[in-house]
CSV table of C-alpha atoms in Angstrom, one decimal:
chain,number,residue,atom,x,y,z
A,270,MET,CA,0.0,0.0,0.0
A,271,SER,CA,1.2,3.5,-0.6
A,272,GLY,CA,-0.1,7.0,-0.3
A,273,THR,CA,-0.4,9.7,2.4
A,274,ALA,CA,-3.2,9.0,4.9
A,275,THR,CA,-4.0,9.3,8.6
A,276,LYS,CA,-3.2,6.4,11.0
A,277,ALA,CA,-7.0,5.7,11.2
A,278,GLN,CA,-7.2,5.4,7.4
A,279,TYR,CA,-4.2,3.0,7.3
A,280,GLU,CA,-5.7,1.0,10.1
A,281,GLN,CA,-8.9,0.7,8.0
A,282,ALA,CA,-6.9,-0.2,4.9
A,283,LEU,CA,-5.0,-3.0,6.8
A,284,GLU,CA,-8.2,-4.4,8.2
A,285,ALA,CA,-9.5,-4.6,4.6
A,286,VAL,CA,-6.6,-6.8,3.4
A,287,THR,CA,-7.8,-10.3,2.3
A,288,PHE,CA,-6.0,-13.6,2.0
A,289,SER,CA,-6.8,-16.7,0.0
A,290,ALA,CA,-4.8,-19.8,-0.9
A,291,THR,CA,-5.2,-22.4,-3.7
A,292,GLY,CA,-3.1,-25.1,-2.1
A,293,GLY,CA,-1.0,-26.1,0.8
A,294,ALA,CA,-3.8,-27.0,3.2
A,295,LEU,CA,-3.0,-27.4,6.9
A,296,ILE,CA,0.1,-25.2,6.5
A,297,VAL,CA,0.0,-22.0,8.6
A,298,ARG,CA,1.0,-18.9,6.7
A,299,THR,CA,2.7,-16.0,8.4
A,300,VAL,CA,1.9,-12.5,7.1
A,301,SER,CA,4.2,-9.7,8.3
A,302,VAL,CA,3.1,-6.0,8.3
A,303,THR,CA,5.5,-3.1,8.3
A,304,VAL,CA,4.5,0.5,8.2
A,305,THR,CA,6.4,3.6,7.2
A,306,ASP,CA,5.6,7.1,8.6
A,307,ASP,CA,5.6,10.4,6.7
A,308,ALA,CA,9.3,10.9,7.8
A,309,GLY,CA,10.3,7.6,6.1
A,310,VAL,CA,10.9,5.7,9.3
A,311,ASN,CA,9.8,2.0,9.3
A,312,SER,CA,8.1,0.4,12.3
A,313,ALA,CA,10.6,-1.1,14.8
A,314,LEU,CA,9.0,-4.5,14.8
A,315,PRO,CA,6.7,-5.9,12.1
A,316,GLY,CA,3.2,-6.9,13.0
A,317,THR,CA,2.5,-10.6,12.5
A,318,VAL,CA,-0.7,-12.4,11.5
A,319,LEU,CA,-1.1,-16.2,11.3
A,320,ALA,CA,-3.4,-17.6,8.7
A,321,ASN,CA,-4.4,-21.3,8.8
A,322,VAL,CA,-5.4,-22.9,5.5
A,323,ALA,CA,-7.9,-25.7,5.7
A,324,ASN,CA,-9.3,-28.0,3.1
A,325,PRO,CA,-13.0,-28.0,2.7
A,326,ILE,CA,-14.7,-31.1,4.2
A,327,ALA,CA,-16.6,-33.4,1.9
A,328,PRO,CA,-20.3,-33.8,2.5
A,329,LEU,CA,-21.8,-37.2,3.5
A,330,VAL,CA,-24.8,-38.7,1.9
A,331,ALA,CA,-26.6,-41.7,3.5
A,332,PRO,CA,-29.5,-43.1,1.5
A,333,ILE,CA,-31.8,-45.9,2.2
A,334,GLY,CA,-33.7,-47.8,-0.6
A,335,ALA,CA,-33.8,-51.5,-1.5
A,336,LEU,CA,-37.2,-52.1,-2.9
A,337,ILE,CA,-38.7,-54.7,-5.3
A,338,TYR,CA,-40.1,-53.3,-8.6
A,339,GLY,CA,-42.1,-55.1,-11.3
A,340,ALA,CA,-40.7,-54.5,-14.8
A,341,ASP,CA,-42.9,-52.1,-16.8
A,342,ASP,CA,-44.9,-51.0,-13.7
A,343,PRO,CA,-45.3,-47.3,-13.2
A,344,ALA,CA,-42.1,-45.5,-12.1
A,345,VAL,CA,-41.1,-45.7,-8.4
A,346,LYS,CA,-39.0,-43.6,-6.0
A,347,PRO,CA,-36.0,-45.8,-5.2
A,348,ILE,CA,-34.5,-43.5,-2.5
A,349,THR,CA,-37.0,-43.8,0.4
A,350,THR,CA,-34.9,-42.0,3.0
A,351,VAL,CA,-31.7,-39.9,2.7
A,352,ALA,CA,-29.6,-37.8,5.0
A,353,ILE,CA,-27.0,-35.3,3.9
A,354,SER,CA,-24.5,-33.8,6.4
A,355,ASP,CA,-21.7,-31.4,5.8
A,356,ILE,CA,-19.7,-29.7,8.6
A,357,ASP,CA,-18.6,-26.7,6.7
A,358,SER,CA,-21.3,-26.1,4.0
A,359,ASP,CA,-25.0,-25.3,4.4
A,360,TYR,CA,-25.7,-25.5,0.7
A,361,MET,CA,-25.3,-28.1,-2.0
A,362,PHE,CA,-24.6,-27.3,-5.7
A,363,GLY,CA,-25.4,-30.7,-7.3
A,364,ALA,CA,-25.9,-34.4,-7.1
A,365,THR,CA,-25.8,-37.4,-9.4
A,366,VAL,CA,-27.8,-40.6,-9.3
A,367,ARG,CA,-26.3,-43.2,-11.7
A,368,ILE,CA,-27.4,-46.7,-12.6
A,369,SER,CA,-24.1,-48.3,-11.9
A,370,GLY,CA,-24.9,-52.0,-11.6
A,371,ASN,CA,-26.8,-54.3,-14.0
A,372,TYR,CA,-28.1,-51.5,-16.2
A,373,ASN,CA,-30.6,-52.6,-18.9
A,374,SER,CA,-31.4,-50.5,-22.0
A,375,GLY,CA,-35.0,-49.9,-20.8
A,376,ASP,CA,-33.9,-48.4,-17.4
A,377,VAL,CA,-34.6,-44.7,-16.9
A,378,LEU,CA,-34.1,-42.4,-14.0
A,379,GLY,CA,-36.5,-39.4,-13.8
A,380,TYR,CA,-37.3,-36.5,-11.6
A,381,VAL,CA,-40.4,-34.6,-10.5
A,382,ALA,CA,-39.2,-31.5,-8.6
A,383,PRO,CA,-40.8,-31.0,-5.3
A,384,SER,CA,-42.9,-27.8,-5.1
A,385,GLY,CA,-40.7,-24.7,-4.8
A,386,SER,CA,-37.5,-26.7,-5.2
A,387,PRO,CA,-34.5,-24.8,-6.7
A,388,VAL,CA,-33.1,-28.2,-7.9
A,389,GLY,CA,-33.5,-29.3,-11.5
A,390,ALA,CA,-32.5,-32.5,-13.2
A,391,VAL,CA,-31.2,-33.8,-16.6
A,392,TRP,CA,-31.1,-37.5,-17.6
A,393,ASP,CA,-28.2,-38.7,-19.8
A,394,VAL,CA,-29.0,-42.2,-21.2
A,395,GLY,CA,-25.4,-42.5,-22.5
A,396,THR,CA,-23.9,-42.3,-19.0
A,397,ARG,CA,-27.0,-43.7,-17.2
A,398,THR,CA,-26.8,-40.6,-15.0
A,399,LEU,CA,-29.4,-38.2,-13.6
A,400,THR,CA,-27.7,-35.0,-12.8
A,401,LEU,CA,-29.4,-32.7,-10.2
A,402,SER,CA,-28.2,-29.1,-10.2
A,403,GLY,CA,-29.0,-25.8,-8.5
A,404,THR,CA,-28.1,-24.2,-5.2
A,405,GLY,CA,-30.2,-25.6,-2.4
A,406,THR,CA,-30.1,-26.4,1.2
A,407,LYS,CA,-29.3,-29.9,2.5
A,408,ASP,CA,-33.0,-30.4,3.2
A,409,GLN,CA,-33.9,-29.3,-0.4
A,410,TYR,CA,-31.4,-31.8,-1.8
A,411,GLU,CA,-32.7,-34.6,0.5
A,412,ALA,CA,-36.2,-33.9,-0.9
A,413,ALA,CA,-34.8,-33.8,-4.5
A,414,LEU,CA,-33.1,-37.2,-4.1
A,415,LYS,CA,-36.3,-38.7,-2.7
A,416,ALA,CA,-38.1,-37.3,-5.8
A,417,VAL,CA,-35.9,-39.3,-8.2
A,418,THR,CA,-37.9,-42.0,-10.0
A,419,PHE,CA,-36.8,-45.3,-11.5
A,420,PHE,CA,-38.5,-47.2,-14.4
A,421,ALA,CA,-37.5,-50.5,-16.1
A,422,SER,CA,-39.2,-51.8,-19.2
A,423,GLU,CA,-37.8,-55.3,-18.7
A,424,PRO,CA,-36.1,-57.2,-15.9
A,425,GLY,CA,-33.1,-58.4,-17.8
A,426,GLY,CA,-30.8,-60.9,-16.1
A,427,LEU,CA,-30.6,-64.7,-16.2
A,428,LEU,CA,-33.6,-65.9,-18.3
A,429,ASP,CA,-35.3,-62.6,-17.7
A,430,LEU,CA,-36.2,-63.6,-14.1
A,431,GLY,CA,-35.0,-60.3,-12.8
A,432,GLU,CA,-32.0,-58.8,-11.2
A,433,ILE,CA,-30.7,-56.1,-8.8
A,434,ARG,CA,-30.0,-52.7,-10.2
A,435,THR,CA,-27.5,-50.6,-8.2
A,436,LEU,CA,-27.9,-46.8,-8.0
A,437,SER,CA,-24.8,-44.8,-7.1
A,438,ILE,CA,-25.4,-41.4,-5.4
A,439,VAL,CA,-23.0,-38.5,-5.0
A,440,VAL,CA,-23.7,-35.0,-3.7
A,441,ARG,CA,-21.5,-31.9,-4.3
A,442,ASP,CA,-21.4,-28.9,-1.8
A,443,ASP,CA,-20.9,-25.2,-2.3
A,444,SER,CA,-17.1,-25.6,-2.0
A,445,ASN,CA,-17.3,-27.9,-5.1
A,446,VAL,CA,-16.3,-30.9,-2.9
A,447,SER,CA,-18.1,-34.2,-3.7
A,448,SER,CA,-19.1,-36.9,-1.2
A,449,LEU,CA,-18.0,-40.5,-1.3
A,450,THR,CA,-20.4,-42.6,-3.4
A,451,ALA,CA,-23.4,-44.2,-1.6
A,452,THR,CA,-25.6,-46.8,-3.1
A,453,VAL,CA,-29.2,-48.1,-3.0
A,454,THR,CA,-30.6,-51.1,-4.8
A,455,VAL,CA,-33.7,-51.9,-6.7
A,456,GLY,CA,-34.8,-55.5,-7.4
A,457,VAL,CA,-36.4,-55.7,-10.8
A,458,THR,CA,-38.7,-58.7,-11.4
A,459,ILE,CA,-41.0,-59.9,-14.1
């Protein structure tokens, strides 16, 4: 900083200084502050500020599902209960629900947004992934995940007697940190 100003103005300017880091989490940074008066004399001892850099903490998603579904029946909601927790974020930015196990070409994930929800969804058949997006609270994302639907036009599996589909779920918080993958299952029968 430079320029002629009063002590009060420089105090305000120093209080307005910001710090950010892109790496080196858990390493304490030392910031030294030296001032020079209008006579050109530097402060005898620099002031010192310590800044601790912490990595954002990943959210946790804990779904419950496991239901039996008859192929070609109306779509069902496979995530019956879900809890999202995150120590350092109050908001989520996105989530994915992917058919990760025993996918059959007639399987589809859908979404009917709860009333007033800021969360929208897009189904990508190529990746078998329903992507939820929009800034929402943990409660709003829990409601959105419970609003995901599953439909199968045929059971697939050995002699078409049915099989278990696995749905993988990941949520992403407002620090752009993703949870570990959680899963629920749907048993698809004839």
